[in-house]
PDB file of C-alpha atoms in Angstrom:
ATOM      1  CA  MET J   1       5.776-183.415  16.107  1.00 81.00           C
ATOM      2  CA  VAL J   2       5.397-181.110  13.130  1.00 87.00           C
ATOM      3  CA  TYR J   3       6.146-178.239  15.477  1.00 87.00           C
ATOM      4  CA  ALA J   4       9.504-179.751  16.515  1.00 89.00           C
ATOM      5  CA  ALA J   5      10.442-180.659  13.004  1.00 91.00           C
ATOM      6  CA  LEU J   6       9.669-177.100  11.854  1.00 92.00           C
ATOM      7  CA  PHE J   7      11.697-175.679  14.722  1.00 92.00           C
ATOM      8  CA  TYR J   8      14.739-177.773  13.927  1.00 93.00           C
ATOM      9  CA  LEU J   9      14.429-176.858  10.213  1.00 94.00           C
ATOM     10  CA  ILE J  10      14.414-173.111  10.948  1.00 94.00           C
ATOM     11  CA  ALA J  11      17.066-173.413  13.658  1.00 94.00           C
ATOM     12  CA  GLY J  12      19.238-175.280  11.102  1.00 94.00           C
ATOM     13  CA  LEU J  13      18.669-172.543   8.505  1.00 94.00           C
ATOM     14  CA  THR J  14      19.633-169.840  11.052  1.00 94.00           C
ATOM     15  CA  VAL J  15      22.774-171.510  12.287  1.00 95.00           C
ATOM     16  CA  GLY J  16      23.851-172.845   8.851  1.00 95.00           C
ATOM     17  CA  CYS J  17      23.503-169.402   7.259  1.00 95.00           C
ATOM     18  CA  ALA J  18      25.339-167.823  10.193  1.00 94.00           C
ATOM     19  CA  LEU J  19      28.243-170.223   9.537  1.00 94.00           C
ATOM     20  CA  GLY J  20      28.007-169.277   5.854  1.00 93.00           C
ATOM     21  CA  VAL J  21      28.456-165.664   6.813  1.00 92.00           C
ATOM     22  CA  ALA J  22      31.473-166.527   8.940  1.00 91.00           C
ATOM     23  CA  LEU J  23      33.222-168.850   6.495  1.00 90.00           C
ATOM     24  CA  SER J  24      32.427-167.543   3.047  1.00 88.00           C
ATOM     25  CA  ARG J  25      35.327-165.975   1.166  1.00 82.00           C
ATOM     26  CA  ASN J  26      33.220-163.661  -0.907  1.00 84.00           C
ATOM     27  CA  VAL J  27      31.580-160.800   0.956  1.00 86.00           C
ATOM     28  CA  VAL J  28      28.584-160.806  -1.405  1.00 88.00           C
ATOM     29  CA  TYR J  29      27.862-164.502  -0.553  1.00 90.00           C
ATOM     30  CA  SER J  30      28.219-163.550   3.122  1.00 91.00           C
ATOM     31  CA  ALA J  31      25.522-160.866   2.709  1.00 91.00           C
ATOM     32  CA  PHE J  32      23.149-163.324   1.094  1.00 92.00           C
ATOM     33  CA  ALA J  33      23.839-165.874   3.832  1.00 94.00           C
ATOM     34  CA  LEU J  34      23.143-163.109   6.323  1.00 94.00           C
ATOM     35  CA  MET J  35      19.639-162.824   4.785  1.00 94.00           C
ATOM     36  CA  GLY J  36      19.013-166.495   5.663  1.00 94.00           C
ATOM     37  CA  THR J  37      20.096-165.906   9.241  1.00 94.00           C
ATOM     38  CA  LEU J  38      17.879-162.839   9.577  1.00 95.00           C
ATOM     39  CA  LEU J  39      14.873-164.699   8.155  1.00 95.00           C
ATOM     40  CA  GLY J  40      15.613-167.643  10.486  1.00 95.00           C
ATOM     41  CA  THR J  41      15.759-165.277  13.446  1.00 94.00           C
ATOM     42  CA  ALA J  42      12.317-163.978  12.415  1.00 95.00           C
ATOM     43  CA  GLY J  43      11.206-167.596  12.554  1.00 94.00           C
ATOM     44  CA  MET J  44      12.663-167.995  16.028  1.00 93.00           C
ATOM     45  CA  TYR J  45      10.653-164.983  17.161  1.00 93.00           C
ATOM     46  CA  ALA J  46       7.511-166.526  15.730  1.00 92.00           C
ATOM     47  CA  PHE J  47       8.249-169.682  17.700  1.00 91.00           C
ATOM     48  CA  LEU J  48       8.609-167.538  20.815  1.00 90.00           C
ATOM     49  CA  ALA J  49       5.173-166.041  20.252  1.00 89.00           C
ATOM     50  CA  ALA J  50       6.552-162.625  19.380  1.00 89.00           C
ATOM     51  CA  ASP J  51       4.500-162.037  16.167  1.00 90.00           C
ATOM     52  CA  PHE J  52       5.041-158.267  15.985  1.00 92.00           C
ATOM     53  CA  LEU J  53       8.800-158.649  16.375  1.00 93.00           C
ATOM     54  CA  ALA J  54       9.018-161.275  13.641  1.00 93.00           C
ATOM     55  CA  VAL J  55       7.481-158.801  11.209  1.00 94.00           C
ATOM     56  CA  VAL J  56       9.636-155.912  12.488  1.00 93.00           C
ATOM     57  CA  GLN J  57      12.669-158.161  12.046  1.00 93.00           C
ATOM     58  CA  ILE J  58      11.790-158.845   8.381  1.00 94.00           C
ATOM     59  CA  LEU J  59      10.871-155.222   7.666  1.00 93.00           C
ATOM     60  CA  VAL J  60      13.875-153.538   9.324  1.00 92.00           C
ATOM     61  CA  TYR J  61      16.661-156.140   8.950  1.00 91.00           C
ATOM     62  CA  VAL J  62      15.917-157.821   5.633  1.00 91.00           C
ATOM     63  CA  GLY J  63      14.196-154.855   4.045  1.00 90.00           C
ATOM     64  CA  GLY J  64      16.474-152.135   5.431  1.00 90.00           C
ATOM     65  CA  ILE J  65      19.776-153.059   6.901  1.00 92.00           C
ATOM     66  CA  LEU J  66      20.559-155.904   4.493  1.00 92.00           C
ATOM     67  CA  VAL J  67      19.764-153.802   1.384  1.00 92.00           C
ATOM     68  CA  LEU J  68      21.878-150.978   2.814  1.00 90.00           C
ATOM     69  CA  THR J  69      24.762-153.454   3.310  1.00 90.00           C
ATOM     70  CA  LEU J  70      24.446-154.787  -0.198  1.00 90.00           C
ATOM     71  CA  PHE J  71      24.461-151.196  -1.558  1.00 88.00           C
ATOM     72  CA  ALA J  72      27.617-150.460   0.396  1.00 87.00           C
ATOM     73  CA  ILE J  73      29.271-153.634  -0.950  1.00 87.00           C
ATOM     74  CA  MET J  74      28.409-152.820  -4.523  1.00 86.00           C
ATOM     75  CA  LEU J  75      29.536-149.182  -4.088  1.00 83.00           C
ATOM     76  CA  THR J  76      32.877-149.945  -2.479  1.00 79.00           C
ATOM     77  CA  HIS J  77      34.185-153.269  -3.408  1.00 64.00           C
ATOM     78  CA  GLN J  78      35.948-155.017  -6.244  1.00 63.00           C
ATOM     79  CA  ILE J  79      33.285-157.551  -5.559  1.00 53.00           C
ATOM     80  CA  ALA J  80      35.300-160.710  -5.199  1.00 53.00           C
ATOM     81  CA  ASP J  81      37.253-160.673  -1.952  1.00 52.00           C
ATOM     82  CA  VAL J  82      39.540-163.672  -2.371  1.00 51.00           C
ATOM     83  CA  GLU J  83      42.727-162.749  -0.590  1.00 53.00           C
ATOM     84  CA  VAL J  84      43.201-165.372   2.092  1.00 48.00           C
ATOM     85  CA  SER J  85      46.523-164.480   3.611  1.00 47.00           C
ATOM     86  CA  ASN J  86      46.964-161.823   6.280  1.00 51.00           C
ATOM     87  CA  ARG J  87      43.654-161.790   8.011  1.00 56.00           C
ATOM     88  CA  SER J  88      43.318-159.420  10.897  1.00 58.00           C
ATOM     89  CA  VAL J  89      43.391-162.467  13.183  1.00 68.00           C
ATOM     90  CA  GLY J  90      44.371-165.776  11.628  1.00 77.00           C
ATOM     91  CA  ARG J  91      41.719-168.483  11.328  1.00 81.00           C
ATOM     92  CA  LEU J  92      43.387-170.743  13.831  1.00 86.00           C
ATOM     93  CA  PRO J  93      43.647-168.187  16.687  1.00 87.00           C
ATOM     94  CA  ALA J  94      40.172-167.108  15.936  1.00 87.00           C
ATOM     95  CA  MET J  95      38.939-170.703  16.111  1.00 90.00           C
ATOM     96  CA  LEU J  96      40.685-170.989  19.450  1.00 92.00           C
ATOM     97  CA  ILE J  97      39.105-167.854  20.890  1.00 92.00           C
ATOM     98  CA  VAL J  98      35.718-168.783  19.521  1.00 92.00           C
ATOM     99  CA  GLY J  99      36.019-172.318  20.933  1.00 93.00           C
ATOM    100  CA  VAL J 100      36.925-171.125  24.390  1.00 95.00           C
ATOM    101  CA  VAL J 101      34.071-168.560  24.409  1.00 94.00           C
ATOM    102  CA  GLY J 102      31.627-171.142  23.061  1.00 93.00           C
ATOM    103  CA  VAL J 103      32.529-173.829  25.614  1.00 94.00           C
ATOM    104  CA  GLY J 104      32.242-171.223  28.395  1.00 94.00           C
ATOM    105  CA  MET J 105      28.815-170.081  27.211  1.00 93.00           C
ATOM    106  CA  PHE J 106      27.460-173.557  26.781  1.00 92.00           C
ATOM    107  CA  THR J 107      28.656-174.569  30.265  1.00 93.00           C
ATOM    108  CA  ALA J 108      27.108-171.495  31.753  1.00 92.00           C
ATOM    109  CA  MET J 109      23.889-172.095  29.876  1.00 89.00           C
ATOM    110  CA  PHE J 110      23.373-175.685  30.954  1.00 88.00           C
ATOM    111  CA  ARG J 111      24.536-175.154  34.545  1.00 90.00           C
ATOM    112  CA  ALA J 112      22.606-172.007  35.333  1.00 87.00           C
ATOM    113  CA  PRO J 113      19.404-172.462  37.335  1.00 86.00           C
ATOM    114  CA  TRP J 114      17.156-170.418  34.985  1.00 83.00           C
ATOM    115  CA  LYS J 115      13.943-169.255  36.526  1.00 80.00           C
ATOM    116  CA  MET J 116      11.403-170.848  34.225  1.00 81.00           C
ATOM    117  CA  VAL J 117       7.708-170.286  33.911  1.00 79.00           C
ATOM    118  CA  GLU J 118       5.396-172.465  31.839  1.00 79.00           C
ATOM    119  CA  PRO J 119       4.774-170.280  28.738  1.00 78.00           C
ATOM    120  CA  GLY J 120       1.150-169.466  28.203  1.00 76.00           C
ATOM    121  CA  GLU J 121      -0.863-169.623  25.026  1.00 79.00           C
ATOM    122  CA  PRO J 122       0.646-167.490  22.254  1.00 80.00           C
ATOM    123  CA  LEU J 123      -1.403-164.293  22.138  1.00 83.00           C
ATOM    124  CA  PRO J 124      -1.208-161.221  19.889  1.00 86.00           C
ATOM    125  CA  THR J 125       1.449-158.903  21.322  1.00 87.00           C
ATOM    126  CA  THR J 126       0.824-155.701  19.420  1.00 90.00           C
ATOM    127  CA  TYR J 127      -1.612-154.241  21.937  1.00 91.00           C
ATOM    128  CA  GLY J 128       0.698-154.843  24.926  1.00 89.00           C
ATOM    129  CA  ILE J 129       3.730-153.475  23.152  1.00 91.00           C
ATOM    130  CA  GLY J 130       1.850-150.313  22.116  1.00 91.00           C
ATOM    131  CA  GLU J 131       0.582-149.789  25.633  1.00 91.00           C
ATOM    132  CA  SER J 132       4.063-150.176  27.060  1.00 91.00           C
ATOM    133  CA  PHE J 133       5.558-147.743  24.549  1.00 91.00           C
ATOM    134  CA  LEU J 134       3.091-145.002  25.356  1.00 92.00           C
ATOM    135  CA  GLY J 135       3.143-145.819  29.050  1.00 90.00           C
ATOM    136  CA  PRO J 136       6.216-146.843  31.126  1.00 91.00           C
ATOM    137  CA  TYR J 137       8.579-146.712  28.148  1.00 93.00           C
ATOM    138  CA  LEU J 138       7.522-143.317  26.802  1.00 94.00           C
ATOM    139  CA  LEU J 139      10.853-141.564  27.495  1.00 95.00           C
ATOM    140  CA  PRO J 140      13.094-144.243  25.852  1.00 93.00           C
ATOM    141  CA  PHE J 141      10.676-144.208  22.947  1.00 93.00           C
ATOM    142  CA  GLU J 142      11.098-140.516  22.395  1.00 94.00           C
ATOM    143  CA  LEU J 143      14.867-140.805  22.893  1.00 94.00           C
ATOM    144  CA  ALA J 144      14.866-143.505  20.220  1.00 93.00           C
ATOM    145  CA  SER J 145      13.238-141.057  17.785  1.00 94.00           C
ATOM    146  CA  ILE J 146      15.943-138.492  18.479  1.00 95.00           C
ATOM    147  CA  VAL J 147      18.725-141.082  18.058  1.00 94.00           C
ATOM    148  CA  LEU J 148      17.262-142.183  14.718  1.00 93.00           C
ATOM    149  CA  LEU J 149      16.961-138.547  13.524  1.00 94.00           C
ATOM    150  CA  THR J 150      20.552-137.791  14.588  1.00 94.00           C
ATOM    151  CA  ALA J 151      21.811-140.939  12.936  1.00 93.00           C
ATOM    152  CA  LEU J 152      20.014-140.096   9.711  1.00 91.00           C
ATOM    153  CA  VAL J 153      21.362-136.531   9.577  1.00 92.00           C
ATOM    154  CA  GLY J 154      24.802-137.828  10.510  1.00 90.00           C
ATOM    155  CA  ALA J 155      24.815-140.434   7.726  1.00 88.00           C
ATOM    156  CA  ILE J 156      23.848-137.832   5.175  1.00 87.00           C
ATOM    157  CA  VAL J 157      26.550-135.392   6.346  1.00 87.00           C
ATOM    158  CA  LEU J 158      29.138-138.189   6.367  1.00 83.00           C
ATOM    159  CA  SER J 159      28.376-139.462   2.906  1.00 78.00           C
ATOM    160  CA  ARG J 160      27.841-136.263   0.893  1.00 78.00           C
ATOM    161  CA  LYS J 161      30.898-134.405  -0.103  1.00 71.00           C
ATOM    162  CA  GLU J 162      29.309-131.109  -1.151  1.00 66.00           C
ATOM    163  CA  ILE J 163      27.783-130.630   2.304  1.00 57.00           C
ATOM    164  CA  ARG J 164      31.095-131.136   4.086  1.00 55.00           C
ATOM    165  CA  ASP J 165      33.114-128.635   1.980  1.00 56.00           C
TER     166      ASP J 165
ATOM    167  CA  MET F   1       5.069-178.219  21.714  1.00 49.00           C
ATOM    168  CA  LEU F   2       6.532-178.787  25.156  1.00 54.00           C
ATOM    169  CA  ASP F   3       9.706-180.488  23.999  1.00 75.00           C
ATOM    170  CA  ILE F   4      11.121-177.274  22.563  1.00 81.00           C
ATOM    171  CA  GLY F   5      12.304-175.396  25.670  1.00 83.00           C
ATOM    172  CA  LEU F   6      14.480-172.477  26.654  1.00 87.00           C
ATOM    173  CA  HIS F   7      17.701-174.389  26.031  1.00 89.00           C
ATOM    174  CA  HIS F   8      16.926-174.969  22.421  1.00 90.00           C
ATOM    175  CA  PHE F   9      16.650-171.244  21.724  1.00 92.00           C
ATOM    176  CA  LEU F  10      19.707-170.479  23.836  1.00 93.00           C
ATOM    177  CA  THR F  11      21.685-173.016  21.875  1.00 93.00           C
ATOM    178  CA  VAL F  12      20.694-171.395  18.538  1.00 94.00           C
ATOM    179  CA  SER F  13      21.659-168.070  20.024  1.00 95.00           C
ATOM    180  CA  VAL F  14      25.077-169.246  21.228  1.00 95.00           C
ATOM    181  CA  LEU F  15      25.850-170.727  17.798  1.00 95.00           C
ATOM    182  CA  VAL F  16      24.858-167.541  15.993  1.00 95.00           C
ATOM    183  CA  PHE F  17      26.945-165.503  18.472  1.00 95.00           C
ATOM    184  CA  ILE F  18      29.959-167.784  17.836  1.00 95.00           C
ATOM    185  CA  ALA F  19      29.579-167.326  14.056  1.00 94.00           C
ATOM    186  CA  GLY F  20      29.332-163.592  14.564  1.00 94.00           C
ATOM    187  CA  LEU F  21      32.400-163.418  16.745  1.00 94.00           C
ATOM    188  CA  PHE F  22      34.424-165.488  14.256  1.00 93.00           C
ATOM    189  CA  THR F  23      33.294-163.131  11.472  1.00 92.00           C
ATOM    190  CA  VAL F  24      34.357-160.038  13.444  1.00 91.00           C
ATOM    191  CA  LEU F  25      37.691-161.590  14.298  1.00 90.00           C
ATOM    192  CA  THR F  26      38.749-162.880  10.804  1.00 88.00           C
ATOM    193  CA  ARG F  27      37.350-160.290   8.397  1.00 84.00           C
ATOM    194  CA  ARG F  28      39.562-157.517   7.100  1.00 80.00           C
ATOM    195  CA  ASN F  29      36.751-156.089   5.117  1.00 83.00           C
ATOM    196  CA  ALA F  30      34.952-153.359   7.153  1.00 84.00           C
ATOM    197  CA  ILE F  31      31.539-154.380   5.760  1.00 87.00           C
ATOM    198  CA  GLY F  32      32.255-158.003   6.754  1.00 88.00           C
ATOM    199  CA  VAL F  33      33.003-156.844  10.295  1.00 89.00           C
ATOM    200  CA  LEU F  34      29.698-154.935  10.346  1.00 91.00           C
ATOM    201  CA  MET F  35      27.870-158.126   9.275  1.00 92.00           C
ATOM    202  CA  GLY F  36      29.468-159.991  12.168  1.00 93.00           C
ATOM    203  CA  VAL F  37      28.192-157.356  14.521  1.00 93.00           C
ATOM    204  CA  GLU F  38      24.679-157.836  13.104  1.00 93.00           C
ATOM    205  CA  LEU F  39      24.939-161.543  13.854  1.00 94.00           C
ATOM    206  CA  ILE F  40      25.945-160.864  17.441  1.00 95.00           C
ATOM    207  CA  LEU F  41      23.061-158.392  17.907  1.00 94.00           C
ATOM    208  CA  ASN F  42      20.630-160.976  16.527  1.00 94.00           C
ATOM    209  CA  SER F  43      21.791-163.656  18.904  1.00 95.00           C
ATOM    210  CA  ALA F  44      21.306-161.215  21.771  1.00 95.00           C
ATOM    211  CA  ASN F  45      17.822-160.445  20.558  1.00 94.00           C
ATOM    212  CA  ILE F  46      16.890-164.157  20.460  1.00 94.00           C
ATOM    213  CA  ASN F  47      18.009-164.397  24.083  1.00 93.00           C
ATOM    214  CA  TYR F  48      15.952-161.384  25.105  1.00 92.00           C
ATOM    215  CA  ILE F  49      12.788-162.835  23.610  1.00 93.00           C
ATOM    216  CA  ALA F  50      13.468-166.381  24.842  1.00 91.00           C
ATOM    217  CA  PHE F  51      13.902-165.165  28.414  1.00 90.00           C
ATOM    218  CA  SER F  52      10.800-162.913  28.117  1.00 89.00           C
ATOM    219  CA  ARG F  53       8.738-165.939  27.005  1.00 89.00           C
ATOM    220  CA  PHE F  54      10.095-168.490  29.455  1.00 88.00           C
ATOM    221  CA  GLY F  55      10.857-166.167  32.326  1.00 84.00           C
ATOM    222  CA  GLY F  56       7.334-164.722  32.508  1.00 77.00           C
ATOM    223  CA  SER F  57       8.358-161.023  32.445  1.00 75.00           C
ATOM    224  CA  GLY F  58       5.622-159.756  30.155  1.00 79.00           C
ATOM    225  CA  TYR F  59       6.628-157.493  27.300  1.00 85.00           C
ATOM    226  CA  ASP F  60       9.915-156.120  28.647  1.00 87.00           C
ATOM    227  CA  GLY F  61      12.165-158.439  26.627  1.00 88.00           C
ATOM    228  CA  GLN F  62      10.294-157.665  23.416  1.00 91.00           C
ATOM    229  CA  ILE F  63      10.561-153.924  23.999  1.00 92.00           C
ATOM    230  CA  PHE F  64      14.295-154.183  24.568  1.00 92.00           C
ATOM    231  CA  THR F  65      14.515-156.114  21.370  1.00 93.00           C
ATOM    232  CA  ILE F  66      12.749-153.328  19.482  1.00 93.00           C
ATOM    233  CA  PHE F  67      15.250-150.831  20.887  1.00 93.00           C
ATOM    234  CA  ALA F  68      18.120-153.142  19.872  1.00 93.00           C
ATOM    235  CA  ILE F  69      16.788-153.430  16.347  1.00 93.00           C
ATOM    236  CA  MET F  70      16.395-149.630  16.196  1.00 93.00           C
ATOM    237  CA  LEU F  71      19.986-149.095  17.385  1.00 92.00           C
ATOM    238  CA  ALA F  72      21.186-151.719  14.860  1.00 92.00           C
ATOM    239  CA  ALA F  73      19.513-149.713  12.066  1.00 91.00           C
ATOM    240  CA  ALA F  74      21.134-146.496  13.229  1.00 92.00           C
ATOM    241  CA  GLU F  75      24.482-148.271  13.600  1.00 91.00           C
ATOM    242  CA  ALA F  76      24.243-149.756  10.102  1.00 91.00           C
ATOM    243  CA  ALA F  77      23.419-146.344   8.546  1.00 90.00           C
ATOM    244  CA  ILE F  78      26.309-144.512  10.309  1.00 91.00           C
ATOM    245  CA  GLY F  79      28.733-147.439   9.929  1.00 89.00           C
ATOM    246  CA  LEU F  80      28.130-147.788   6.213  1.00 88.00           C
ATOM    247  CA  ALA F  81      28.363-144.026   5.713  1.00 88.00           C
ATOM    248  CA  ILE F  82      31.758-144.078   7.459  1.00 87.00           C
ATOM    249  CA  VAL F  83      32.832-147.041   5.278  1.00 85.00           C
ATOM    250  CA  LEU F  84      31.916-145.120   2.164  1.00 84.00           C
ATOM    251  CA  GLY F  85      33.870-142.126   3.441  1.00 83.00           C
ATOM    252  CA  ILE F  86      36.878-144.376   4.121  1.00 83.00           C
ATOM    253  CA  TYR F  87      36.620-145.825   0.666  1.00 83.00           C
ATOM    254  CA  ARG F  88      36.639-142.416  -0.906  1.00 81.00           C
ATOM    255  CA  LYS F  89      39.719-141.419   1.024  1.00 80.00           C
ATOM    256  CA  PHE F  90      41.761-144.613   0.934  1.00 79.00           C
ATOM    257  CA  GLU F  91      40.325-146.427  -2.161  1.00 77.00           C
ATOM    258  CA  THR F  92      39.991-149.527   0.051  1.00 75.00           C
ATOM    259  CA  ILE F  93      37.962-150.708   3.011  1.00 74.00           C
ATOM    260  CA  ASP F  94      40.599-153.043   4.400  1.00 76.00           C
ATOM    261  CA  VAL F  95      40.628-152.245   8.096  1.00 73.00           C
ATOM    262  CA  GLU F  96      44.371-152.784   8.239  1.00 73.00           C
ATOM    263  CA  ALA F  97      45.113-150.161   5.604  1.00 75.00           C
ATOM    264  CA  THR F  98      43.457-147.269   7.432  1.00 75.00           C
ATOM    265  CA  ASP F  99      46.274-146.612   9.999  1.00 77.00           C
ATOM    266  CA  THR F 100      46.893-142.916   9.508  1.00 76.00           C
ATOM    267  CA  LEU F 101      46.546-142.332  13.256  1.00 78.00           C
ATOM    268  CA  ARG F 102      49.064-145.055  14.209  1.00 76.00           C
ATOM    269  CA  GLY F 103      51.869-143.532  16.273  1.00 70.00           C
TER     270      GLY F 103
END
């Protein structure tokens, strides 16, 4: 009972904040609503017995990506973003597209015969994830390191003028 | 504990995806578009973990999610560096204003 109530609370936070990101006029408010969605997603991971991923989500998304986004907003923008006219796609066509996609996804979701297994007891996942990373997923793991290093160097080159000239 | 099933998580994921798609479609601010992309990636990650928990496939879904989070971090770093570069060049990050390459 408490479990279900907690789930609906966190699911409501996730979806409500996602709608806040979509509908807010001010991009700073959008960024703070995004924080709610990211934290709610971490809660969803916890409900799905993915303890390690819940912590990774908070560390990387809330602690890294969101702070980076806020920095970029503060560095570029004349903070209030109130112009309403001339959106890239108007709100009504966008609602239409989103409605069609949403109805399609919900129909598919409730019709599909998902293969379902009764989930076991939630166990610590860190050991299994570590074993997989240094076992069958070793090559993608190393490739991920290279991608991150390249992205880091690329970001520095892109954003520093004195290196480019 | 049993009344919360796969469909509950998939519903949350679809709603987050819809919000993300709407953000990407309606924003003219490049950073706003990037935030919509983050929402879409998050909804995909919820799906990965939900299927890995209810489909009985071990850790595969969680490992894919870790890779997705890693790529999202790289994407955010590069994307925001590009946005800053565009801002220096055009004094705006409106995605409609940057049309130098339009034929």
